[in-house]
């Protein structure tokens, strides 16, 4: 969720690998604002009535423009203000409220989806009232509703609020609202109904039951109520079921998942309990290859499939790779999640590519993450389908070598302070027979420059000692599994006799205090040391 500050318009949160739950904690959102403070509930009802009348009368068969559809949809959403908010909440059993700010980019993204969901719910004669409030213009009313950031979605049930937990497309908002208002399952009784249902839903769970009762049916409804994203449909007609999921074998009951992609039909074959069905959906609801967007990123990053292969590629390049990649993904179904990120979508691609030092790359990049062990991997050969399959097989079997960033190996011959990179950390630090004082810094660290100057003075002071080496490493561009640092700058003293447990020196110490600390640690290794400053 964006904090309520106008500056958020200009900033993107940077994802870090572990995970992405940072950017993930943001709620994608959006919509166009409409100033209708003077419009009361009766006025809204009149507008809706006029819309319905026009629909019944008008069949001029002229397709409305997208702008006209959106404008109409937005009139269905009630604009809350200080005068009508309490009345709307108190007089309706279900009210889904969107709190937004005009300057909030994510609010602007969410609002058209919210408006389209309102239209769909009205067409379904749902009892959910859809409302929005400009929280910047009406801060007191928004505060009374519990809106603290933008955008915020809250469902009020008989006046009591609950947080929104669904997706952010219009269909996902509509499905969530229906489920939370007591309509978790749609019943279809004929082939005609089934065909109509197919026109409206691209992903759904179908249940075929002789009777809408008994243990299995109750577990089906329980799962439908718990799930926040997918529409469930039930039928007792084998003909209707066959339209939704062809070639069903008649039995006491059947449940299957349908998606609009090559892996279209997946039957549930586990022990029939609600929690098992929900787990089945978690592992099978995504396409074979999922394109990550702002709207689905939260769902993607929270998937229980912890091994993930990412293809960072431009849209055109990815089109040529999609079909063979789907064939690869099919072999690892439910074990590895395959994800495409448009490499030009900076806020989605760059945080990941930075983890590999490839943030400026324009060519296709294939990388992988095993979130169970917090490891990352990079395919360093041409991203052909065969190579991606071999790469994925290595990820599955745990045979890939983890990737650690490293700058090119520098020339340290004349340097009083040696520059360490990821590739030289073993040789120059861990395998060195000498004592090492290592400065760990980053370019963006505020206090690193001061510490660097102190290290340079210390290096001059201790220059005559052959058993002490001064070194520094840029932790933003270099990684090593034995270098685990949480804050910068950090000073680590590696004793010559044991490099496994470096001694951390205080970066807040004065130059004299640091020299004393170095001498103290040197004396433990060698009684001949340099005097203190």
PDB file of C-alpha atoms in Angstrom, residues 39-41 44 78-81 83-97 129-132 145 156 159:
ATOM      1  CA  UNK A  39     -24.720  13.578  -6.068  1.00  0.00           C
ATOM      2  CA  UNK A  40     -26.732  11.791  -3.351  1.00  0.00           C
ATOM      3  CA  UNK A  41     -27.935   8.204  -3.362  1.00  0.00           C
ATOM      4  CA  UNK A  44     -27.069   7.666  -8.352  1.00  0.00           C
ATOM      5  CA  UNK A  78     -21.133   5.774  -5.475  1.00  0.00           C
ATOM      6  CA  UNK A  79     -18.871   8.719  -4.629  1.00  0.00           C
ATOM      7  CA  UNK A  80     -18.690   8.985  -0.848  1.00  0.00           C
ATOM      8  CA  UNK A  81     -18.249  12.249   1.032  1.00  0.00           C
ATOM      9  CA  UNK A  83     -22.394  13.773   4.188  1.00  0.00           C
ATOM     10  CA  UNK A  84     -23.360  10.418   2.699  1.00  0.00           C
ATOM     11  CA  UNK A  85     -20.716   7.947   3.921  1.00  0.00           C
ATOM     12  CA  UNK A  86     -22.445   6.907   7.119  1.00  0.00           C
ATOM     13  CA  UNK A  87     -25.779   6.489   5.346  1.00  0.00           C
ATOM     14  CA  UNK A  88     -24.306   4.278   2.595  1.00  0.00           C
ATOM     15  CA  UNK A  89     -22.508   2.020   5.088  1.00  0.00           C
ATOM     16  CA  UNK A  90     -25.446   1.750   7.503  1.00  0.00           C
ATOM     17  CA  UNK A  91     -28.205   1.166   4.965  1.00  0.00           C
ATOM     18  CA  UNK A  92     -26.524  -1.565   2.901  1.00  0.00           C
ATOM     19  CA  UNK A  93     -25.558  -5.054   3.971  1.00  0.00           C
ATOM     20  CA  UNK A  94     -22.462  -5.201   1.737  1.00  0.00           C
ATOM     21  CA  UNK A  95     -20.420  -2.163   0.678  1.00  0.00           C
ATOM     22  CA  UNK A  96     -17.022  -2.475  -1.018  1.00  0.00           C
ATOM     23  CA  UNK A  97     -15.164   0.823  -0.601  1.00  0.00           C
ATOM     24  CA  UNK A 129     -22.760  -1.753  -3.275  1.00  0.00           C
ATOM     25  CA  UNK A 130     -19.571  -0.357  -4.820  1.00  0.00           C
ATOM     26  CA  UNK A 131     -18.334   2.977  -3.494  1.00  0.00           C
ATOM     27  CA  UNK A 132     -15.216   5.105  -3.582  1.00  0.00           C
ATOM     28  CA  UNK A 145     -13.790   4.238   7.546  1.00  0.00           C
ATOM     29  CA  UNK A 156     -18.260  -3.432   5.026  1.00  0.00           C
ATOM     30  CA  UNK A 159     -21.271  -1.829   9.108  1.00  0.00           C
TER      31      UNK A 159
END
